[in-house]
Coordinates of N, CA and C in Angstrom, one line a residue:
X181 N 0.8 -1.2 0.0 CA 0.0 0.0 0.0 C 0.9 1.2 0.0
X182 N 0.5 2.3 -0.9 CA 1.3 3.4 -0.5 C 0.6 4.7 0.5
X183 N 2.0 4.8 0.9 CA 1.7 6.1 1.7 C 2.7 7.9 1.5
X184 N 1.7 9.2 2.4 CA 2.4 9.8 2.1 C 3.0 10.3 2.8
X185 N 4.1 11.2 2.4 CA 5.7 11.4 3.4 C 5.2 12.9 2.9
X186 N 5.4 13.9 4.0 CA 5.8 15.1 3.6 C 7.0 15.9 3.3
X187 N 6.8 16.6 2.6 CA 8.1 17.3 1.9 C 7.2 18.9 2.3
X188 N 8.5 19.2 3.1 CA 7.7 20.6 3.2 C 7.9 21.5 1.9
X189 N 8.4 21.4 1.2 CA 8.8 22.4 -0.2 C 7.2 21.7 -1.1
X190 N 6.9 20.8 -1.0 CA 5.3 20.5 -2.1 C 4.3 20.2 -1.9
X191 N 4.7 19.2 -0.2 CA 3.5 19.1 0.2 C 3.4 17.1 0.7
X192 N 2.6 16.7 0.1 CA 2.8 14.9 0.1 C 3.3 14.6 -0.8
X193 N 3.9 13.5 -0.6 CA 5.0 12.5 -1.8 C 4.3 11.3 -1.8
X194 N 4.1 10.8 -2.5 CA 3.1 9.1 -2.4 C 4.3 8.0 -2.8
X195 N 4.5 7.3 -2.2 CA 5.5 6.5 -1.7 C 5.3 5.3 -1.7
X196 N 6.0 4.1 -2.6 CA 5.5 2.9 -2.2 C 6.7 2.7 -0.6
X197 N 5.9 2.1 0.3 CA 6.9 1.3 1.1 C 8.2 0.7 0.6
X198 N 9.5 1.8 1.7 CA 9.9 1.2 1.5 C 11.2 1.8 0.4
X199 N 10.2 2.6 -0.2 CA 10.9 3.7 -1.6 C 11.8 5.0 -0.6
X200 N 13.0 4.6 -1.5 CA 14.0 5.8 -0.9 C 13.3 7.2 -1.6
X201 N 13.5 8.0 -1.2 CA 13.2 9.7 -1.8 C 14.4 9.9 -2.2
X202 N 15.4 9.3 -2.7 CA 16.6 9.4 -3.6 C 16.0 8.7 -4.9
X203 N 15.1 7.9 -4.8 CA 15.0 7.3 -6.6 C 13.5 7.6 -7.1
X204 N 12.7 9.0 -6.1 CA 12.0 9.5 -6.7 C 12.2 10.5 -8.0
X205 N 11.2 10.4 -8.9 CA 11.2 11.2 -10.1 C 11.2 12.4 -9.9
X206 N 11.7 13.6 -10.6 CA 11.9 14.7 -10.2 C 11.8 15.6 -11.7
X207 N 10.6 16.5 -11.5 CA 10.3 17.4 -12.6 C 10.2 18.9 -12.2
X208 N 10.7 19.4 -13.4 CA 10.4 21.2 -13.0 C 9.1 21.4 -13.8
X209 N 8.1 21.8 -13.5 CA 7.1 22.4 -14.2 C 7.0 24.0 -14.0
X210 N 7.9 24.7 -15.5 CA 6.9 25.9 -15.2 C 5.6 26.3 -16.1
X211 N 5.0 27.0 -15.3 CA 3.5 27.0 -15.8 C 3.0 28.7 -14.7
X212 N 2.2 29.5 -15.8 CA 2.0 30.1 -14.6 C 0.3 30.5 -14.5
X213 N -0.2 29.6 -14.8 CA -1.5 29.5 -14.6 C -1.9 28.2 -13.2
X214 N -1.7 29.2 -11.8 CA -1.9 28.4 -10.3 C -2.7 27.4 -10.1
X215 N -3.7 27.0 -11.3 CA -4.6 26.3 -11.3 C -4.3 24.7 -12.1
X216 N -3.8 25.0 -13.6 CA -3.1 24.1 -13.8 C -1.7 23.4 -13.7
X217 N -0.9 24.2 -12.7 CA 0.4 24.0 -12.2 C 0.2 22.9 -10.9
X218 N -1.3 23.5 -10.5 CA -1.3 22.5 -9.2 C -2.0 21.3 -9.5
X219 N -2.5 21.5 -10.0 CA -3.2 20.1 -10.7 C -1.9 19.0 -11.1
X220 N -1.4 19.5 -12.0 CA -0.4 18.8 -12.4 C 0.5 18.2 -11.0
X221 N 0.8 19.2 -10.3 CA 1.7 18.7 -9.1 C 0.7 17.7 -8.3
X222 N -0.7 17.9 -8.2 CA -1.5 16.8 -7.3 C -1.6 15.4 -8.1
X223 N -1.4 15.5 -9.2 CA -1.2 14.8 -10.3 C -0.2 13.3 -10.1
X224 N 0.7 14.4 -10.7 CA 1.9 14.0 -10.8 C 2.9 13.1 -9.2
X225 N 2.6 14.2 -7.8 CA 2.6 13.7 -6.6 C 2.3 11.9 -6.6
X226 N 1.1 12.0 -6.8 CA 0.3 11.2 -6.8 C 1.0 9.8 -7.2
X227 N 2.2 9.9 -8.2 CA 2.3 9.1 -9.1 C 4.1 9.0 -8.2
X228 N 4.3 9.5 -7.3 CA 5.2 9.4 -6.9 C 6.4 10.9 -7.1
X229 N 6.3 11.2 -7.8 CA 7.4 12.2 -8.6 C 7.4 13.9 -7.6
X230 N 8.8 14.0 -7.6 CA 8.7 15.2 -7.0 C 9.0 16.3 -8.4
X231 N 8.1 17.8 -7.4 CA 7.6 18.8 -8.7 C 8.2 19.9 -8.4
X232 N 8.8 20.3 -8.8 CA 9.3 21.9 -8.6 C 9.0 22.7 -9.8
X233 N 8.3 24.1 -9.2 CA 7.3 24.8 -9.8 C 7.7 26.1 -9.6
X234 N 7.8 26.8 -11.0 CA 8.1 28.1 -11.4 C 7.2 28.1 -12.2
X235 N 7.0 29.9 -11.7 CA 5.3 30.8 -12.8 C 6.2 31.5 -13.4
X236 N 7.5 31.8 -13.8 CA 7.7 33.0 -14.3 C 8.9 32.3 -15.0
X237 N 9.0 32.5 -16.6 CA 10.3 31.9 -17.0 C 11.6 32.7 -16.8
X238 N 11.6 33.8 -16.4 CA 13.1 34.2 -16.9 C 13.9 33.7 -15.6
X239 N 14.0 32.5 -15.1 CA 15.0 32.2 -14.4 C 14.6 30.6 -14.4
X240 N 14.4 29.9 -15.7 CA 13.6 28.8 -15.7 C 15.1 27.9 -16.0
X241 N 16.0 28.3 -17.0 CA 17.1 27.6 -17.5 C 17.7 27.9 -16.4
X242 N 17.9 28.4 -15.4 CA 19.0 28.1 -14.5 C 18.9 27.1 -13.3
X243 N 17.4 27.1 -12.9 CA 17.0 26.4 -12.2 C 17.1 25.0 -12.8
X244 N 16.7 24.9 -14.0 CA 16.7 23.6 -14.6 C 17.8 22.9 -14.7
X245 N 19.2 24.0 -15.0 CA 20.6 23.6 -14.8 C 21.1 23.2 -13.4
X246 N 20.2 24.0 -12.6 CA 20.9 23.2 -11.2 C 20.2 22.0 -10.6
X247 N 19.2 21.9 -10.9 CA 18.4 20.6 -10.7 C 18.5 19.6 -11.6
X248 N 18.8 19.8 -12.7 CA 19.1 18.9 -13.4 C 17.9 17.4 -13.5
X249 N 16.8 17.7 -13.6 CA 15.3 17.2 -13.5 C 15.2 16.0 -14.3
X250 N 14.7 14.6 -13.9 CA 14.1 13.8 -15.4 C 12.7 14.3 -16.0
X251 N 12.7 15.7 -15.9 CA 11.9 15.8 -17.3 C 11.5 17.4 -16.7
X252 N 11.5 18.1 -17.8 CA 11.3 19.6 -18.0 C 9.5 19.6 -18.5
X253 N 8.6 20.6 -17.7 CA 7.3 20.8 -18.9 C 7.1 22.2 -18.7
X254 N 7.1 22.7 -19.8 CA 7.3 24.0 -20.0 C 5.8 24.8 -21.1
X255 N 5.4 25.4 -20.1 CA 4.5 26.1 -20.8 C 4.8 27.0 -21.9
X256 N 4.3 27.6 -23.0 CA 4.6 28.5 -24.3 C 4.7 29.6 -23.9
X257 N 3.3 29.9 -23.5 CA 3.5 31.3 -23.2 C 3.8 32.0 -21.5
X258 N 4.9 32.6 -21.4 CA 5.4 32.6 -19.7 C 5.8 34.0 -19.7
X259 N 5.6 34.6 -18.4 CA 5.9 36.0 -18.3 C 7.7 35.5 -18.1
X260 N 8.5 36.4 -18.9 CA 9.9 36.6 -18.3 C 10.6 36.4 -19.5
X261 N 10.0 35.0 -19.8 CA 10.8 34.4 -21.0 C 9.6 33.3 -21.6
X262 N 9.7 32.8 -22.7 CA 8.7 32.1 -23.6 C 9.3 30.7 -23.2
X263 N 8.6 29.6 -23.3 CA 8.8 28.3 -23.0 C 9.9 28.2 -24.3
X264 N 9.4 28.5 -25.6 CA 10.9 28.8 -26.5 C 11.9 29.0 -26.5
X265 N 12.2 30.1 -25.8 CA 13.3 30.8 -25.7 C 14.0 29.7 -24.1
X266 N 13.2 29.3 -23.3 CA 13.8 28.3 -22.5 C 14.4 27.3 -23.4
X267 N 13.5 26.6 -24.2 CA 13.6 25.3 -24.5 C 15.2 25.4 -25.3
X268 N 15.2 26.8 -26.3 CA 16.5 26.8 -27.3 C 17.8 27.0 -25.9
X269 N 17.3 27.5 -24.8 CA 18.6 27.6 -24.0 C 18.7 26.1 -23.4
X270 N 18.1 25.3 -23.0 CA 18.6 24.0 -22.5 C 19.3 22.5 -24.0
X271 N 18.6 23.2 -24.8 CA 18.8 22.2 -26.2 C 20.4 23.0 -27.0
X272 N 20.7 24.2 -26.1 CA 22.0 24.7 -26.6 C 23.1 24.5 -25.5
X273 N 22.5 24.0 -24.6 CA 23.5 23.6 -23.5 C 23.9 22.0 -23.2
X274 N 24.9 21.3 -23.6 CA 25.4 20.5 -23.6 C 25.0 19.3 -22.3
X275 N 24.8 19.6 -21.2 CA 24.3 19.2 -19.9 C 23.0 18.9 -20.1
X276 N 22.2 19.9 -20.9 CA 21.1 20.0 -20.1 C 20.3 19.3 -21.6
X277 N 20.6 19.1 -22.6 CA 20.3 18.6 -23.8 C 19.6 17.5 -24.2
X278 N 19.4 16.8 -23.4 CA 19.0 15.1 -23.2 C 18.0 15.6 -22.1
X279 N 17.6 16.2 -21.9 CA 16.4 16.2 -20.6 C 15.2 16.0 -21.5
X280 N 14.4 15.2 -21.2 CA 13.6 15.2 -21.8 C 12.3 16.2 -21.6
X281 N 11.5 17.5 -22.7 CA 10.6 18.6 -22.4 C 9.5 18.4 -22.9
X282 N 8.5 18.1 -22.2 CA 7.3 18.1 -22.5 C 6.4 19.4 -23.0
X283 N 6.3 20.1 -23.6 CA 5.7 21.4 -23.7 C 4.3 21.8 -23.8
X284 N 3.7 22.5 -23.0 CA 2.2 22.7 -22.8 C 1.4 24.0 -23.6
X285 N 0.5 23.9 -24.0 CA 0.2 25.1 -24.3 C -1.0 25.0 -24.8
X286 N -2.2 26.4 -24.1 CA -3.2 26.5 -24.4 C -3.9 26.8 -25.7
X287 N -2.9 27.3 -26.6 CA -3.3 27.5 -28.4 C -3.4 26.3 -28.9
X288 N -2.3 25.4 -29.0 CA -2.4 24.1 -29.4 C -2.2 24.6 -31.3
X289 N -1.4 25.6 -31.6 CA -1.8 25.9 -33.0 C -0.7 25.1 -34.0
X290 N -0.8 24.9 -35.0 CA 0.2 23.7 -35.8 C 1.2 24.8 -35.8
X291 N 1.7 26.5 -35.7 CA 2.9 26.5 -35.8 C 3.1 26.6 -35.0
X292 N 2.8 27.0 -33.6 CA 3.6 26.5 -32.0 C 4.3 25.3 -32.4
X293 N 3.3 24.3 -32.5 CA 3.6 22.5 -32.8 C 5.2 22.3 -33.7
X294 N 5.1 23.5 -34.9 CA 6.1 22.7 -35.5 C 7.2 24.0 -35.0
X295 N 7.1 24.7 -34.2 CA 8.6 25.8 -33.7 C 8.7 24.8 -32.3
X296 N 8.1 24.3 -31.7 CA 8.4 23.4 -30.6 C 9.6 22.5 -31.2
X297 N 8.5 21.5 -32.6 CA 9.6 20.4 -32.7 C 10.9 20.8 -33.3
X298 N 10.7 22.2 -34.1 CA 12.4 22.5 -34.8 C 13.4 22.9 -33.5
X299 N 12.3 23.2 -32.9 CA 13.7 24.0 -31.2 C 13.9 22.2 -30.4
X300 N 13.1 21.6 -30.7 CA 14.0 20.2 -30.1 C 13.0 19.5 -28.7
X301 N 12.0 20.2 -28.6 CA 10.5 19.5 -27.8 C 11.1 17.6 -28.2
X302 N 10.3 17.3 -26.7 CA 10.3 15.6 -27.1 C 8.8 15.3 -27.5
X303 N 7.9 16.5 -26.9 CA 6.4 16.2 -26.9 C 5.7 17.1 -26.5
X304 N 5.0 17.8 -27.3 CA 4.0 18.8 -27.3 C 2.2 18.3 -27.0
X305 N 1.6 19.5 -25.9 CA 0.5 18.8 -25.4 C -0.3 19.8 -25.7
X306 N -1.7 19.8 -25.6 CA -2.3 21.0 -25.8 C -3.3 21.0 -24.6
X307 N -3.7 22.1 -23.8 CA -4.4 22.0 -22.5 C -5.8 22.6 -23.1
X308 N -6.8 22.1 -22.8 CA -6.7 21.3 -21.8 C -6.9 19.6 -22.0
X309 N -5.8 18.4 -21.0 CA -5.3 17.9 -21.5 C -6.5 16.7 -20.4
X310 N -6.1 15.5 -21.1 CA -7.0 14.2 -20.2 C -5.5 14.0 -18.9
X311 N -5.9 13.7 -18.0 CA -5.1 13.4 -16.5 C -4.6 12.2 -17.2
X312 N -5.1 10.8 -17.8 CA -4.2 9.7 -17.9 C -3.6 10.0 -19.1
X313 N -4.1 10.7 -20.1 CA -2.9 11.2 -21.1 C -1.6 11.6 -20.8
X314 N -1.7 12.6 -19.9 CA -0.3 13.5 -19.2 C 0.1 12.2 -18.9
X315 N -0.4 11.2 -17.9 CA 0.4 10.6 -17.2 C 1.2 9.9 -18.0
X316 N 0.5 9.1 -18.8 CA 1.2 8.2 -20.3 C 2.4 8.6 -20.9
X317 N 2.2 10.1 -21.5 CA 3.6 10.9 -21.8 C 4.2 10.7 -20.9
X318 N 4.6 11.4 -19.6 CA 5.3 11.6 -18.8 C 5.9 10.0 -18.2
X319 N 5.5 9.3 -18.7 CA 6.0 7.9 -18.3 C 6.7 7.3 -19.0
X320 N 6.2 7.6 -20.6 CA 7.2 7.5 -22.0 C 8.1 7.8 -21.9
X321 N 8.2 9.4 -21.4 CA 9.6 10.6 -21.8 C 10.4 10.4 -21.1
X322 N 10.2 9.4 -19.3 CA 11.5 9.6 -18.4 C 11.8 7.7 -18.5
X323 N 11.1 6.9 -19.0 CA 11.4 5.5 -19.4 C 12.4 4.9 -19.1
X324 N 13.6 4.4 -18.5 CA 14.8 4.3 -18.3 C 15.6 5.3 -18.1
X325 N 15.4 6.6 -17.8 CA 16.0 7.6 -16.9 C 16.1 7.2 -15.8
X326 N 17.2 7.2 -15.0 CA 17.9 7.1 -14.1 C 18.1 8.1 -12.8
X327 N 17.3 8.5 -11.9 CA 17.4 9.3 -10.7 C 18.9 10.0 -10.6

């Protein structure tokens, strides 16, 4: 049966028995709509995975560089800096290149879709999204990633 452990930085961690909090999953989501950022984190929690959560991109790639995350989701449109302009600074940094980024976005329009995949997206979503969908991606993208 699982249970939850608190983390005071998110809140509960759902934990099988037993599970170190060293070989939990660990994502940055920035998003800065409070409503679907939390969702995602109640979500995602749920599923075991710790979430670290920025609303504002212009300090998204550095955070991302020091956490070094199995898996980035980045919203399109973000006050600071564009999920874009993120995505081309981690896919131009040698470190941070292989992270796999899920990218979110409420337009869902075919050229978001194809400037995502030229900037190097692993998977573009459009919100509003099904909860087992997200989960599906997100289970794809970090697949033999390694804590």
């Amino acid at each position: 049966m699982r249970g939850a452990v608190s983390d005071p930085k998110i809140g509960p961690v759902w934990r099988e028995p037993g599970e170190d909090a060293d070989m939990t999953k660990h994502v940055v989501l920035v998003e800065d709509e409070t409503n679907i950022a939390e969702a995602i984190r109640f979500l995602l929690g749920r599923e075991g995975w710790r979430v670290e959560m920025l609303a504002n991109g212009s300090n998204a790639a550095e955070v991302i560089r020091a956490a070094m995350p199995d898996l980035v989701m980045l919203d399109v449109m973000l006050p600071g800096k564009t999920g874009f302009e993120i995505l081309a600074e981690l896919r131009g940094d040698p470190a941070c290149s292989d992270i796999p980024v899920l990218m979110l976005t409420a337009r869902g329009q075919a050229r978001d879709r194809d400037q995502a995949m030229q900037a190097g997206v692993n998977r573009f979503m459009a919100k509003p999204f099904a909860n087992d969908e997200l989960l599906a991606t997100v289970r794809e993208l970090t697949a033999g990633r390694v804590s």
